[in-house]
């Protein structure tokens, strides 16, 4: 959203209403999810949510 400043674009109500719950859910997930010790599990934590979020937004 900071990249919108040079373009002189303002976020709308829909953008803000999508960002706020997403941030709250991300904070709750980080707080509740255990910190993995194994490197493979850390990579899974990094790579799995991206395609899941993409599939959920279809």
mmCIF file of N, CA and C in Angstrom:
data_model
loop_
_atom_site.group_PDB
_atom_site.id
_atom_site.type_symbol
_atom_site.label_atom_id
_atom_site.label_comp_id
_atom_site.label_asym_id
_atom_site.label_seq_id
_atom_site.Cartn_x
_atom_site.Cartn_y
_atom_site.Cartn_z
ATOM 1 N N UNK A 1 0.817 -1.181 0.000
ATOM 2 C CA UNK A 1 0.000 0.000 0.000
ATOM 3 C C UNK A 1 0.866 1.251 0.000
ATOM 4 N N UNK A 2 2.082 1.155 0.525
ATOM 5 C CA UNK A 2 2.964 2.320 0.502
ATOM 6 C C UNK A 2 3.394 2.674 -0.913
ATOM 7 N N UNK A 3 3.390 1.686 -1.797
ATOM 8 C CA UNK A 3 3.753 1.961 -3.186
ATOM 9 C C UNK A 3 2.675 2.758 -3.904
ATOM 10 N N UNK A 4 1.511 2.874 -3.323
ATOM 11 C CA UNK A 4 0.439 3.663 -3.936
ATOM 12 C C UNK A 4 0.692 5.161 -3.787
ATOM 13 N N UNK A 5 1.515 5.564 -2.836
ATOM 14 C CA UNK A 5 1.746 6.989 -2.580
ATOM 15 C C UNK A 5 2.305 7.701 -3.810
ATOM 16 N N UNK A 6 3.365 7.174 -4.465
ATOM 17 C CA UNK A 6 3.843 7.868 -5.673
ATOM 18 C C UNK A 6 2.814 7.878 -6.804
ATOM 19 N N UNK A 7 1.913 6.928 -6.819
ATOM 20 C CA UNK A 7 0.886 6.874 -7.857
ATOM 21 C C UNK A 7 -0.317 7.756 -7.526
ATOM 22 N N UNK A 8 -0.284 8.366 -6.351
ATOM 23 C CA UNK A 8 -1.370 9.229 -5.865
ATOM 24 C C UNK A 8 -2.706 8.493 -5.816
ATOM 25 N N UNK A 9 -2.634 7.245 -5.372
ATOM 26 C CA UNK A 9 -3.830 6.427 -5.206
ATOM 27 C C UNK A 9 -4.161 6.350 -3.718
ATOM 28 N N UNK A 10 -5.420 6.371 -3.415
ATOM 29 C CA UNK A 10 -5.857 6.239 -2.029
ATOM 30 C C UNK A 10 -6.576 4.904 -1.865
ATOM 31 N N UNK A 11 -6.282 4.177 -0.774
ATOM 32 C CA UNK A 11 -7.006 2.925 -0.550
ATOM 33 C C UNK A 11 -8.469 3.201 -0.227
ATOM 34 N N UNK A 12 -9.315 2.349 -0.740
ATOM 35 C CA UNK A 12 -10.743 2.498 -0.483
ATOM 36 C C UNK A 12 -11.176 1.739 0.753
ATOM 37 N N UNK A 13 -12.443 1.807 1.020
ATOM 38 C CA UNK A 13 -13.011 1.126 2.180
ATOM 39 C C UNK A 13 -12.851 -0.387 2.061
ATOM 40 N N UNK A 14 -12.990 -0.924 0.854
ATOM 41 C CA UNK A 14 -12.830 -2.363 0.644
ATOM 42 C C UNK A 14 -11.422 -2.836 0.945
ATOM 43 N N UNK A 15 -10.430 -2.052 0.545
ATOM 44 C CA UNK A 15 -9.036 -2.410 0.814
ATOM 45 C C UNK A 15 -8.767 -2.432 2.309
ATOM 46 N N UNK A 16 -9.195 -1.408 2.991
ATOM 47 C CA UNK A 16 -8.979 -1.332 4.439
ATOM 48 C C UNK A 16 -9.740 -2.437 5.156
ATOM 49 N N UNK A 17 -10.963 -2.712 4.721
ATOM 50 C CA UNK A 17 -11.750 -3.750 5.396
ATOM 51 C C UNK A 17 -11.203 -5.149 5.127
ATOM 52 N N UNK A 18 -10.390 -5.324 4.106
ATOM 53 C CA UNK A 18 -9.726 -6.604 3.873
ATOM 54 C C UNK A 18 -8.406 -6.699 4.637
ATOM 55 N N UNK A 19 -7.701 -5.600 4.776
ATOM 56 C CA UNK A 19 -6.389 -5.607 5.420
ATOM 57 C C UNK A 19 -6.511 -5.824 6.925
ATOM 58 N N UNK A 20 -7.461 -5.192 7.561
ATOM 59 C CA UNK A 20 -7.574 -5.264 9.024
ATOM 60 C C UNK A 20 -7.814 -6.694 9.515
ATOM 61 N N UNK A 21 -8.808 -7.434 8.995
ATOM 62 C CA UNK A 21 -8.984 -8.812 9.475
ATOM 63 C C UNK A 21 -7.805 -9.715 9.117
ATOM 64 N N UNK A 22 -7.191 -9.471 7.964
ATOM 65 C CA UNK A 22 -6.034 -10.273 7.570
ATOM 66 C C UNK A 22 -4.897 -10.100 8.566
ATOM 67 N N UNK A 23 -4.631 -8.872 8.967
ATOM 68 C CA UNK A 23 -3.565 -8.618 9.940
ATOM 69 C C UNK A 23 -3.888 -9.224 11.303
ATOM 70 N N UNK A 24 -5.129 -9.111 11.725
ATOM 71 C CA UNK A 24 -5.515 -9.702 13.009
ATOM 72 C C UNK A 24 -5.380 -11.219 12.982
ATOM 73 N N UNK A 25 -5.799 -11.847 11.882
ATOM 74 C CA UNK A 25 -5.686 -13.294 11.757
ATOM 75 C C UNK A 25 -4.224 -13.727 11.699
ATOM 76 N N UNK A 26 -3.390 -12.965 10.991
ATOM 77 C CA UNK A 26 -1.966 -13.292 10.911
ATOM 78 C C UNK A 26 -1.311 -13.197 12.286
ATOM 79 N N UNK A 27 -1.629 -12.165 13.046
ATOM 80 C CA UNK A 27 -1.072 -12.032 14.394
ATOM 81 C C UNK A 27 -1.514 -13.174 15.299
ATOM 82 N N UNK A 28 -2.777 -13.561 15.214
ATOM 83 C CA UNK A 28 -3.271 -14.666 16.035
ATOM 84 C C UNK A 28 -2.601 -15.977 15.646
ATOM 85 N N UNK A 29 -2.402 -16.185 14.360
ATOM 86 C CA UNK A 29 -1.758 -17.414 13.894
ATOM 87 C C UNK A 29 -0.316 -17.486 14.365
ATOM 88 N N UNK A 30 0.400 -16.388 14.277
ATOM 89 C CA UNK A 30 1.792 -16.362 14.736
ATOM 90 C C UNK A 30 1.856 -16.637 16.233
ATOM 91 N N UNK A 31 0.898 -16.115 16.985
ATOM 92 C CA UNK A 31 0.890 -16.307 18.430
ATOM 93 C C UNK A 31 0.547 -17.747 18.800
ATOM 94 N N UNK A 32 -0.359 -18.377 18.047
ATOM 95 C CA UNK A 32 -0.831 -19.714 18.389
ATOM 96 C C UNK A 32 0.017 -20.847 17.800
ATOM 97 N N UNK A 33 0.625 -20.616 16.659
ATOM 98 C CA UNK A 33 1.374 -21.684 15.984
ATOM 99 C C UNK A 33 2.700 -21.933 16.706
ATOM 100 N N UNK A 34 3.063 -23.188 16.880
ATOM 101 C CA UNK A 34 4.343 -23.483 17.518
ATOM 102 C C UNK A 34 5.504 -23.148 16.580
ATOM 103 N N UNK A 35 6.650 -22.840 17.161
ATOM 104 C CA UNK A 35 7.845 -22.569 16.370
ATOM 105 C C UNK A 35 8.518 -23.894 16.048
ATOM 106 N N UNK A 36 8.627 -24.244 14.765
ATOM 107 C CA UNK A 36 9.209 -25.538 14.406
ATOM 108 C C UNK A 36 10.731 -25.524 14.545
ATOM 109 N N UNK A 37 11.282 -26.674 14.897
ATOM 110 C CA UNK A 37 12.728 -26.807 15.022
ATOM 111 C C UNK A 37 13.365 -27.354 13.747
ATOM 112 N N UNK A 38 12.634 -28.182 13.025
ATOM 113 C CA UNK A 38 13.200 -28.801 11.829
ATOM 114 C C UNK A 38 13.123 -27.843 10.647
ATOM 115 N N UNK A 39 14.174 -27.853 9.824
ATOM 116 C CA UNK A 39 14.251 -26.947 8.685
ATOM 117 C C UNK A 39 13.158 -27.223 7.661
ATOM 118 N N UNK A 40 12.835 -28.486 7.431
ATOM 119 C CA UNK A 40 11.800 -28.823 6.449
ATOM 120 C C UNK A 40 10.439 -28.279 6.876
ATOM 121 N N UNK A 41 10.152 -28.327 8.151
ATOM 122 C CA UNK A 41 8.872 -27.811 8.646
ATOM 123 C C UNK A 41 8.846 -26.288 8.545
ATOM 124 N N UNK A 42 9.983 -25.655 8.765
ATOM 125 C CA UNK A 42 10.049 -24.199 8.603
ATOM 126 C C UNK A 42 9.773 -23.798 7.158
ATOM 127 N N UNK A 43 10.329 -24.556 6.213
ATOM 128 C CA UNK A 43 10.072 -24.292 4.797
ATOM 129 C C UNK A 43 8.599 -24.509 4.477
ATOM 130 N N UNK A 44 8.004 -25.515 5.073
ATOM 131 C CA UNK A 44 6.577 -25.760 4.852
ATOM 132 C C UNK A 44 5.748 -24.596 5.399
ATOM 133 N N UNK A 45 6.112 -24.081 6.564
ATOM 134 C CA UNK A 45 5.418 -22.917 7.129
ATOM 135 C C UNK A 45 5.547 -21.709 6.197
ATOM 136 N N UNK A 46 6.654 -21.640 5.486
ATOM 137 C CA UNK A 46 6.889 -20.517 4.587
ATOM 138 C C UNK A 46 6.148 -20.666 3.264
ATOM 139 N N UNK A 47 6.147 -21.876 2.698
ATOM 140 C CA UNK A 47 5.658 -22.071 1.337
ATOM 141 C C UNK A 47 4.195 -22.492 1.229
ATOM 142 N N UNK A 48 3.663 -23.189 2.198
ATOM 143 C CA UNK A 48 2.297 -23.718 2.092
ATOM 144 C C UNK A 48 1.221 -22.625 2.148
ATOM 145 N N UNK A 49 1.326 -21.616 2.999
ATOM 146 C CA UNK A 49 0.232 -20.634 3.068
ATOM 147 C C UNK A 49 0.006 -19.835 1.789
ATOM 148 N N UNK A 50 1.033 -19.610 1.003
ATOM 149 C CA UNK A 50 0.871 -18.797 -0.200
ATOM 150 C C UNK A 50 -0.089 -19.419 -1.209
ATOM 151 N N UNK A 51 0.102 -20.684 -1.614
ATOM 152 C CA UNK A 51 -0.885 -21.256 -2.536
ATOM 153 C C UNK A 51 -2.258 -21.456 -1.892
ATOM 154 N N UNK A 52 -2.305 -21.679 -0.584
ATOM 155 C CA UNK A 52 -3.606 -21.792 0.083
ATOM 156 C C UNK A 52 -4.373 -20.470 0.030
ATOM 157 N N UNK A 53 -3.670 -19.373 0.248
ATOM 158 C CA UNK A 53 -4.324 -18.067 0.172
ATOM 159 C C UNK A 53 -4.756 -17.758 -1.254
ATOM 160 N N UNK A 54 -3.941 -18.154 -2.225
ATOM 161 C CA UNK A 54 -4.309 -17.931 -3.624
ATOM 162 C C UNK A 54 -5.544 -18.750 -3.993
ATOM 163 N N UNK A 55 -5.601 -19.988 -3.537
ATOM 164 C CA UNK A 55 -6.756 -20.834 -3.836
ATOM 165 C C UNK A 55 -8.010 -20.327 -3.118
ATOM 166 N N UNK A 56 -7.838 -19.788 -1.935
ATOM 167 C CA UNK A 56 -8.995 -19.291 -1.184
ATOM 168 C C UNK A 56 -9.585 -18.030 -1.799
ATOM 169 N N UNK A 57 -8.782 -17.306 -2.555
ATOM 170 C CA UNK A 57 -9.280 -16.055 -3.133
ATOM 171 C C UNK A 57 -9.883 -16.241 -4.519
ATOM 172 N N UNK A 58 -9.975 -17.478 -4.996
ATOM 173 C CA UNK A 58 -10.573 -17.707 -6.321
ATOM 174 C C UNK A 58 -12.062 -17.565 -6.296
#
